[in-house]
Every structure is written in C-alpha cells, then in structure tokens.
PDB file of C-alpha atoms in Angstrom:
ATOM      1  CA  PHE A   1      -0.126  -0.088   0.098  1.00  0.00           C
ATOM      2  CA  ALA A   2       1.752   3.359  -1.272  1.00  0.00           C
ATOM      3  CA  GLY A   3       1.452   7.036  -0.616  1.00  0.00           C
ATOM      4  CA  THR A   4       0.699   9.217   2.837  1.00  0.00           C
ATOM      5  CA  ALA A   5      -0.715   7.356   6.399  1.00  0.00           C
ATOM      6  CA  VAL A   6      -2.709  10.047   8.589  1.00  0.00           C
ATOM      7  CA  SER A   7      -3.604   8.925  12.275  1.00  0.00           C
ATOM      8  CA  ARG A   8      -6.302  11.419  14.026  1.00  0.00           C
ATOM      9  CA  VAL A   9      -8.812  10.950  15.836  1.00  0.00           C
ATOM     10  CA  ASP A  10     -12.628  11.249  14.849  1.00  0.00           C
ATOM     11  CA  ASP A  11     -15.494  11.577  17.516  1.00  0.00           C
ATOM     12  CA  THR A  12     -18.431   9.956  14.970  1.00  0.00           C
ATOM     13  CA  VAL A  13     -17.674   8.466  12.180  1.00  0.00           C
ATOM     14  CA  ASP A  14     -20.176  10.386   9.518  1.00  0.00           C
ATOM     15  CA  PHE A  15     -18.737  12.176   6.201  1.00  0.00           C
ATOM     16  CA  ALA A  16     -19.372  13.078   2.693  1.00  0.00           C
ATOM     17  CA  TRP A  17     -16.678  14.613   1.013  1.00  0.00           C
ATOM     18  CA  ALA A  18     -17.690  14.647  -2.592  1.00  0.00           C
ATOM     19  CA  ASP A  19     -14.718  16.003  -3.741  1.00  0.00           C
ATOM     20  CA  ALA A  20     -12.753  17.428  -1.093  1.00  0.00           C
ATOM     21  CA  GLY A  21     -11.428  14.161   0.093  1.00  0.00           C
ATOM     22  CA  PRO A  22     -10.508  13.875   4.031  1.00  0.00           C
ATOM     23  CA  GLY A  23      -8.323  16.800   3.634  1.00  0.00           C
ATOM     24  CA  MET A  24      -4.427  16.795   5.562  1.00  0.00           C
ATOM     25  CA  GLY A  25      -2.742  16.317   2.332  1.00  0.00           C
ATOM     26  CA  LEU A  26      -4.371  13.087   1.137  1.00  0.00           C
ATOM     27  CA  PRO A  27      -6.034  12.675  -2.110  1.00  0.00           C
ATOM     28  CA  THR A  28      -9.288  14.134  -3.250  1.00  0.00           C
ATOM     29  CA  ASP A  29     -10.129  10.294  -4.792  1.00  0.00           C
ATOM     30  CA  HIS A  30      -8.299   6.521  -4.204  1.00  0.00           C
ATOM     31  CA  PHE A  31      -7.713   6.714  -1.032  1.00  0.00           C
ATOM     32  CA  SER A  32      -8.564   4.300   2.059  1.00  0.00           C
ATOM     33  CA  ILE A  33      -9.698   4.612   5.609  1.00  0.00           C
ATOM     34  CA  CYS A  34      -9.754   2.183   9.094  1.00  0.00           C
ATOM     35  CA  TRP A  35     -11.637   3.200  11.775  1.00  0.00           C
ATOM     36  CA  THR A  36     -11.289   1.919  15.244  1.00  0.00           C
ATOM     37  CA  GLY A  37     -12.551   2.122  18.586  1.00  0.00           C
ATOM     38  CA  GLN A  38     -15.484   1.104  20.922  1.00  0.00           C
ATOM     39  CA  LEU A  39     -19.239   0.892  20.809  1.00  0.00           C
ATOM     40  CA  LEU A  40     -21.047   1.313  23.886  1.00  0.00           C
ATOM     41  CA  ALA A  41     -24.463  -0.203  23.712  1.00  0.00           C
ATOM     42  CA  GLN A  42     -27.161   1.993  25.780  1.00  0.00           C
ATOM     43  CA  TYR A  43     -29.935  -0.465  25.996  1.00  0.00           C
ATOM     44  CA  SER A  44     -29.818  -4.504  25.693  1.00  0.00           C
ATOM     45  CA  GLU A  45     -31.942  -5.200  23.021  1.00  0.00           C
ATOM     46  CA  THR A  46     -31.314  -6.117  18.883  1.00  0.00           C
ATOM     47  CA  HIS A  47     -29.832  -3.083  17.078  1.00  0.00           C
ATOM     48  CA  VAL A  48     -29.367  -2.359  13.763  1.00  0.00           C
ATOM     49  CA  LEU A  49     -26.276  -0.958  12.277  1.00  0.00           C
ATOM     50  CA  THR A  50     -26.672   0.766   9.176  1.00  0.00           C
ATOM     51  CA  THR A  51     -23.743   1.998   6.694  1.00  0.00           C
ATOM     52  CA  THR A  52     -23.437   4.355   3.401  1.00  0.00           C
ATOM     53  CA  SER A  53     -20.787   4.573   1.704  1.00  0.00           C
ATOM     54  CA  ASP A  54     -19.618   4.817  -2.062  1.00  0.00           C
ATOM     55  CA  ASP A  55     -17.585   2.450  -2.782  1.00  0.00           C
ATOM     56  CA  GLY A  56     -15.665  -0.534  -0.582  1.00  0.00           C
ATOM     57  CA  ILE A  57     -16.805  -0.660   3.513  1.00  0.00           C
ATOM     58  CA  GLN A  58     -16.433  -3.638   6.005  1.00  0.00           C
ATOM     59  CA  LEU A  59     -18.464  -3.493   9.772  1.00  0.00           C
ATOM     60  CA  TRP A  60     -16.448  -5.632  12.186  1.00  0.00           C
ATOM     61  CA  ILE A  61     -18.464  -6.084  15.693  1.00  0.00           C
ATOM     62  CA  ASP A  62     -15.612  -7.637  18.511  1.00  0.00           C
ATOM     63  CA  GLY A  63     -13.749  -8.712  15.448  1.00  0.00           C
ATOM     64  CA  ARG A  64     -16.836 -10.578  13.373  1.00  0.00           C
ATOM     65  CA  LEU A  65     -17.666  -9.156  10.132  1.00  0.00           C
ATOM     66  CA  MET A  66     -21.091  -7.463   9.973  1.00  0.00           C
ATOM     67  CA  ILE A  67     -20.859  -6.015   6.668  1.00  0.00           C
ATOM     68  CA  SER A  68     -18.801  -6.250   3.757  1.00  0.00           C
ATOM     69  CA  ASN A  69     -19.899  -5.255   0.736  1.00  0.00           C
ATOM     70  CA  TRP A  70     -16.024  -4.242  -0.889  1.00  0.00           C
ATOM     71  CA  THR A  71     -16.725  -3.654  -4.197  1.00  0.00           C
ATOM     72  CA  ASP A  72     -16.451  -0.207  -6.447  1.00  0.00           C
ATOM     73  CA  HIS A  73     -20.066   0.827  -5.929  1.00  0.00           C
ATOM     74  CA  GLY A  74     -22.471   4.400  -6.353  1.00  0.00           C
ATOM     75  CA  SER A  75     -24.034   5.244  -2.634  1.00  0.00           C
ATOM     76  CA  THR A  76     -25.470   2.213  -1.104  1.00  0.00           C
ATOM     77  CA  THR A  77     -27.035   1.632   1.863  1.00  0.00           C
ATOM     78  CA  ASP A  78     -25.756  -2.066   4.545  1.00  0.00           C
ATOM     79  CA  SER A  79     -27.913  -2.786   7.794  1.00  0.00           C
ATOM     80  CA  CYS A  80     -27.584  -5.400  10.223  1.00  0.00           C
ATOM     81  CA  GLN A  81     -29.011  -6.827  13.176  1.00  0.00           C
ATOM     82  CA  ILE A  82     -26.492  -7.696  16.778  1.00  0.00           C
ATOM     83  CA  ASN A  83     -27.997  -8.358  20.215  1.00  0.00           C
ATOM     84  CA  LEU A  84     -25.984  -6.091  22.350  1.00  0.00           C
ATOM     85  CA  VAL A  85     -26.226  -6.261  26.130  1.00  0.00           C
ATOM     86  CA  ALA A  86     -26.535  -2.313  27.662  1.00  0.00           C
ATOM     87  CA  GLY A  87     -23.160  -1.057  29.452  1.00  0.00           C
ATOM     88  CA  LYS A  88     -21.138  -3.617  27.300  1.00  0.00           C
ATOM     89  CA  ARG A  89     -18.474  -2.006  25.169  1.00  0.00           C
ATOM     90  CA  TYR A  90     -17.865  -3.346  22.056  1.00  0.00           C
ATOM     91  CA  ALA A  91     -14.811  -3.545  19.571  1.00  0.00           C
ATOM     92  CA  ILE A  92     -15.376  -1.292  16.412  1.00  0.00           C
ATOM     93  CA  LYS A  93     -13.645  -1.541  13.267  1.00  0.00           C
ATOM     94  CA  ILE A  94     -15.002   0.477  10.018  1.00  0.00           C
ATOM     95  CA  LYS A  95     -13.294  -0.326   7.150  1.00  0.00           C
ATOM     96  CA  TRP A  96     -13.700   2.362   4.089  1.00  0.00           C
ATOM     97  CA  GLY A  97     -12.472   2.648   0.100  1.00  0.00           C
ATOM     98  CA  PHE A  98     -10.486   1.191  -2.273  1.00  0.00           C
ATOM     99  CA  ARG A  99      -8.400  -1.354  -0.442  1.00  0.00           C
ATOM    100  CA  LEU A 100      -8.000  -2.705   2.654  1.00  0.00           C
ATOM    101  CA  LEU A 101      -5.633  -1.068   5.212  1.00  0.00           C
ATOM    102  CA  CYS A 102      -5.785  -2.392   8.612  1.00  0.00           C
ATOM    103  CA  GLY A 103      -4.139  -5.328   8.127  1.00  0.00           C
ATOM    104  CA  SER A 104      -5.701  -8.725   9.065  1.00  0.00           C
ATOM    105  CA  ASP A 105      -9.132  -9.318   8.967  1.00  0.00           C
ATOM    106  CA  ARG A 106      -9.534  -9.529  13.055  1.00  0.00           C
TER     107      ARG A 106
END
C-alpha cells in the first residue's frame, strides 16, 4: 500500500467528502480509511447498524464481520442486526475505500 498514512481521532464516523477528500495532504480520490474504537450499548436489545458508502465498506464488531460490501459501487446502504448488552463495550472496526488498510481482518 503506497501513499501517505495519517492517524487522527474522529468522534463520529459520518462523512460526505465528495470531491474534497479527507484533507491533511491526502488525495481527493483513491484512498482508504480504517476506523477503530468502541461501541457502548445503552440498551440490551437487537440493534440495527447501518452504513452508507460509495465504494468498499466493511463493519466488524468484536472481530466478527457484520457488513461486507467491498465492491466499487455508488452510494449504497447496507445494514445488519446484532444483539447488544447494555453497558458493555464492543470493539468496532470500519474499513472504507479502495484497498484494505488495517492489516488483518480481525
């Protein structure tokens, strides 16, 4: 994987870059991003997790692949259902873009 690697903290993963790109010296197209963090469930129930992406997207919860649409596509919404326990933190990883960036798939 070639190019500039940037690390930063995003409080929320909700971007619509269009032709602007993510900034910080990165190109406006042909880049990939990997977000990692934690998801804290407020309620014990079945939750619906939704992604809307233009190009590849993967969503992992506790190492389990929940959404995978790693294709070249226009704006597409994907969703999954997962049972979460209130007060429990779950590892979350979101991969988006043209190539895998985060190394292993776990």
